[in-house]
PDB file of C-alpha atoms in Angstrom:
ATOM      1  CA  LEU A 496       3.568  -4.962  17.788  1.00  0.00           C
ATOM      2  CA  ASN A 497       1.475  -7.512  19.124  1.00  0.00           C
ATOM      3  CA  PRO A 498       0.294 -10.702  17.770  1.00  0.00           C
ATOM      4  CA  LYS A 499      -2.889  -8.427  16.965  1.00  0.00           C
ATOM      5  CA  LEU A 500      -1.755  -5.856  15.206  1.00  0.00           C
ATOM      6  CA  ARG A 501       0.987  -8.387  13.292  1.00  0.00           C
ATOM      7  CA  GLY A 502      -1.629 -10.287  12.287  1.00  0.00           C
ATOM      8  CA  LEU A 503      -3.402  -7.059  10.312  1.00  0.00           C
ATOM      9  CA  LEU A 504      -0.810  -5.731   8.886  1.00  0.00           C
ATOM     10  CA  GLN A 505       0.539  -8.947   7.167  1.00  0.00           C
ATOM     11  CA  LYS A 506      -3.605  -9.319   6.159  1.00  0.00           C
ATOM     12  CA  GLU A 507      -3.331  -5.920   4.978  1.00  0.00           C
ATOM     13  CA  MET A 508      -0.002  -6.604   2.346  1.00  0.00           C
ATOM     14  CA  ILE A 509      -1.296  -9.792   1.203  1.00  0.00           C
ATOM     15  CA  GLY A 510      -3.574  -7.889   0.128  1.00  0.00           C
ATOM     16  CA  VAL A 511      -1.943  -4.602  -1.119  1.00  0.00           C
ATOM     17  CA  GLU A 512       0.349  -7.581  -3.419  1.00  0.00           C
ATOM     18  CA  ALA A 513      -2.649  -9.596  -4.437  1.00  0.00           C
ATOM     19  CA  ALA A 514      -4.182  -5.875  -5.494  1.00  0.00           C
ATOM     20  CA  MET A 515      -0.906  -4.682  -7.106  1.00  0.00           C
ATOM     21  CA  LYS A 516      -0.809  -8.031  -9.193  1.00  0.00           C
ATOM     22  CA  GLU A 517      -4.598  -7.458 -10.022  1.00  0.00           C
ATOM     23  CA  VAL A 518      -3.354  -3.600 -11.425  1.00  0.00           C
ATOM     24  CA  TYR A 519      -1.004  -4.240 -13.164  1.00  0.00           C
ATOM     25  CA  SER A 520      -2.608  -7.126 -15.543  1.00  0.00           C
ATOM     26  CA  ALA A 521      -5.523  -4.911 -16.007  1.00  0.00           C
ATOM     27  CA  ILE A 522      -3.321  -1.501 -16.802  1.00  0.00           C
ATOM     28  CA  ILE A 523      -1.452  -3.774 -20.234  1.00  0.00           C
ATOM     29  CA  ARG A 524      -5.097  -4.580 -20.428  1.00  0.00           C
ATOM     30  CA  GLY A 525      -7.088  -0.907 -20.901  1.00  0.00           C
ATOM     31  CA  ASN A 526      -9.352  -2.433 -17.764  1.00  0.00           C
ATOM     32  CA  HIS A 527      -9.415   1.029 -16.442  1.00  0.00           C
ATOM     33  CA  GLU A 528     -12.468   0.057 -14.337  1.00  0.00           C
ATOM     34  CA  VAL A 529     -10.107  -3.017 -12.675  1.00  0.00           C
ATOM     35  CA  VAL A 530      -7.736  -0.222 -12.140  1.00  0.00           C
ATOM     36  CA  GLN A 531      -9.867   2.081 -10.387  1.00  0.00           C
ATOM     37  CA  GLU A 532     -11.506  -1.175  -8.320  1.00  0.00           C
ATOM     38  CA  GLN A 533      -8.271  -1.960  -7.209  1.00  0.00           C
ATOM     39  CA  GLY A 534      -6.541   1.366  -6.869  1.00  0.00           C
ATOM     40  CA  GLN A 535      -9.207   2.121  -3.900  1.00  0.00           C
ATOM     41  CA  ALA A 536      -9.193  -1.492  -2.708  1.00  0.00           C
ATOM     42  CA  ILE A 537      -5.708  -0.734  -2.042  1.00  0.00           C
ATOM     43  CA  HIS A 538      -6.110   3.301  -0.450  1.00  0.00           C
ATOM     44  CA  ASP A 539      -9.581   1.747   1.868  1.00  0.00           C
ATOM     45  CA  SER A 540      -6.863  -1.023   3.301  1.00  0.00           C
ATOM     46  CA  PHE A 541      -5.402   1.399   5.114  1.00  0.00           C
ATOM     47  CA  ILE A 542      -4.161  -0.137   8.224  1.00  0.00           C
ATOM     48  CA  LEU A 543      -4.695   3.208  10.630  1.00  0.00           C
ATOM     49  CA  ALA A 544      -8.112   3.471   8.915  1.00  0.00           C
ATOM     50  CA  GLN A 545      -9.285  -0.164   9.948  1.00  0.00           C
ATOM     51  CA  GLU A 546     -11.155  -0.544  13.330  1.00  0.00           C
ATOM     52  CA  LEU A 547      -8.684  -0.587  15.902  1.00  0.00           C
ATOM     53  CA  THR A 548      -9.305   0.075  19.430  1.00  0.00           C
ATOM     54  CA  ASP A 549      -7.574   3.652  20.648  1.00  0.00           C
ATOM     55  CA  LYS A 550      -4.885   0.878  22.723  1.00  0.00           C
ATOM     56  CA  ASP A 551      -4.396  -0.512  19.066  1.00  0.00           C
ATOM     57  CA  ARG A 552      -3.792   2.392  17.624  1.00  0.00           C
ATOM     58  CA  LYS A 553      -1.441   3.591  20.146  1.00  0.00           C
ATOM     59  CA  ALA A 554       0.266   0.275  20.624  1.00  0.00           C
ATOM     60  CA  LEU A 555       1.150   0.289  16.481  1.00  0.00           C
ATOM     61  CA  LYS A 556       2.235   3.848  16.378  1.00  0.00           C
ATOM     62  CA  ALA A 557       4.796   3.458  19.321  1.00  0.00           C
ATOM     63  CA  ALA A 558       5.467  -0.354  17.439  1.00  0.00           C
ATOM     64  CA  VAL A 559       6.659   1.393  14.098  1.00  0.00           C
ATOM     65  CA  PRO A 560       9.156   3.871  13.028  1.00  0.00           C
ATOM     66  CA  ARG A 561       6.706   7.460  12.337  1.00  0.00           C
ATOM     67  CA  ALA A 562       9.035   6.951   8.572  1.00  0.00           C
ATOM     68  CA  PHE A 563       7.160   3.907   8.292  1.00  0.00           C
ATOM     69  CA  LEU A 564       4.138   5.324   8.733  1.00  0.00           C
ATOM     70  CA  LYS A 565       4.493   8.244   6.507  1.00  0.00           C
ATOM     71  CA  LEU A 566       5.693   5.657   4.011  1.00  0.00           C
ATOM     72  CA  ASP A 567       2.442   3.681   4.079  1.00  0.00           C
ATOM     73  CA  GLN A 568      -0.116   6.982   4.668  1.00  0.00           C
ATOM     74  CA  LYS A 569       2.009   8.243   1.130  1.00  0.00           C
ATOM     75  CA  PHE A 570       1.537   4.684  -0.596  1.00  0.00           C
ATOM     76  CA  HIS A 571      -2.130   4.731   0.031  1.00  0.00           C
ATOM     77  CA  LYS A 572      -2.738   8.127  -1.032  1.00  0.00           C
ATOM     78  CA  GLN A 573      -0.901   7.083  -4.103  1.00  0.00           C
ATOM     79  CA  ALA A 574      -3.267   4.110  -4.208  1.00  0.00           C
ATOM     80  CA  ALA A 575      -6.515   7.116  -4.191  1.00  0.00           C
ATOM     81  CA  LYS A 576      -4.772   8.702  -7.172  1.00  0.00           C
ATOM     82  CA  LEU A 577      -4.231   5.800  -8.834  1.00  0.00           C
ATOM     83  CA  ALA A 578      -7.828   5.025  -8.868  1.00  0.00           C
ATOM     84  CA  GLN A 579      -8.994   8.547  -9.943  1.00  0.00           C
ATOM     85  CA  ALA A 580      -6.114   7.612 -13.190  1.00  0.00           C
ATOM     86  CA  GLY A 581      -8.706   4.425 -13.476  1.00  0.00           C
ATOM     87  CA  GLU A 582     -11.863   6.152 -13.363  1.00  0.00           C
ATOM     88  CA  GLU A 583     -10.429   8.474 -16.193  1.00  0.00           C
ATOM     89  CA  GLY A 584      -9.250   5.881 -18.040  1.00  0.00           C
ATOM     90  CA  HIS A 585      -5.654   7.836 -18.260  1.00  0.00           C
ATOM     91  CA  THR A 586      -3.723   4.359 -18.620  1.00  0.00           C
ATOM     92  CA  LYS A 587       0.431   6.551 -18.589  1.00  0.00           C
ATOM     93  CA  LYS A 588      -0.903   8.043 -15.216  1.00  0.00           C
ATOM     94  CA  GLN A 589      -1.468   4.746 -14.477  1.00  0.00           C
ATOM     95  CA  LYS A 590       1.794   3.707 -15.109  1.00  0.00           C
ATOM     96  CA  GLN A 591       3.680   6.271 -13.628  1.00  0.00           C
ATOM     97  CA  LEU A 592       2.111   5.674 -10.392  1.00  0.00           C
ATOM     98  CA  PHE A 593       2.582   2.189 -10.411  1.00  0.00           C
ATOM     99  CA  ASP A 594       5.977   2.749 -11.109  1.00  0.00           C
ATOM    100  CA  ARG A 595       5.617   5.119  -7.904  1.00  0.00           C
ATOM    101  CA  MET A 596       3.553   2.436  -5.346  1.00  0.00           C
ATOM    102  CA  THR A 597       5.597  -0.539  -6.277  1.00  0.00           C
ATOM    103  CA  ASN A 598       8.840   2.031  -5.418  1.00  0.00           C
ATOM    104  CA  SER A 599       7.195   3.222  -2.499  1.00  0.00           C
ATOM    105  CA  CYS A 600       6.826  -1.094  -1.466  1.00  0.00           C
ATOM    106  CA  VAL A 601      10.726  -1.681  -2.090  1.00  0.00           C
ATOM    107  CA  ASN A 602      11.680   0.813  -0.221  1.00  0.00           C
ATOM    108  CA  CYS A 603       9.824   0.667   2.629  1.00  0.00           C
ATOM    109  CA  HIS A 604      10.529  -3.632   2.256  1.00  0.00           C
ATOM    110  CA  SER A 605      14.555  -2.577   2.166  1.00  0.00           C
ATOM    111  CA  ARG A 606      14.095   0.051   5.151  1.00  0.00           C
ATOM    112  CA  PHE A 607      11.993  -1.519   7.664  1.00  0.00           C
ATOM    113  CA  VAL A 608      11.551  -5.897   6.671  1.00  0.00           C
ATOM    114  CA  ASN A 609      14.785  -6.268   4.844  1.00  0.00           C
ATOM    115  CA  GLU A 610      15.731  -9.381   7.367  1.00  0.00           C
ATOM    116  CA  ARG A 611      12.448 -11.022   5.558  1.00  0.00           C
ATOM    117  CA  PHE A 612      13.821  -9.510   2.472  1.00  0.00           C
ATOM    118  CA  SER A 613      17.020 -10.076   2.479  1.00  0.00           C
ATOM    119  CA  GLY A 614      17.423  -9.451  -1.589  1.00  0.00           C
ATOM    120  CA  LEU A 615      16.452  -5.615  -0.927  1.00  0.00           C
ATOM    121  CA  LYS A 616      19.318  -5.280   1.773  1.00  0.00           C
ATOM    122  CA  GLN A 617      21.161  -2.222   0.411  1.00  0.00           C
TER     123      GLN A 617
END
């Protein structure tokens, strides 16, 4: 990745991690509004939806494996569902979706950046 794209991706990941921590806390406190807000924030952080030039978008797609893009897309769809579960006040569904999202993070990190997360090497 070029420095601009690497920086955007890192910024997104830091934001997602912070939001996931807030979601966890909100779920265990029954704060559905925060679950809804943070789930939506995670969904909206989708890197390909950001203001990238066509050249940047092509460089990103060329630099990362297609499987990474699919996992990332799936993760952000799960976040949208989490936001909906928050809006509905459905705690059980929130827990299930949060678990799926956590599994998506672990799966992606272990497959694509295990040199940074050596504890996830299989």
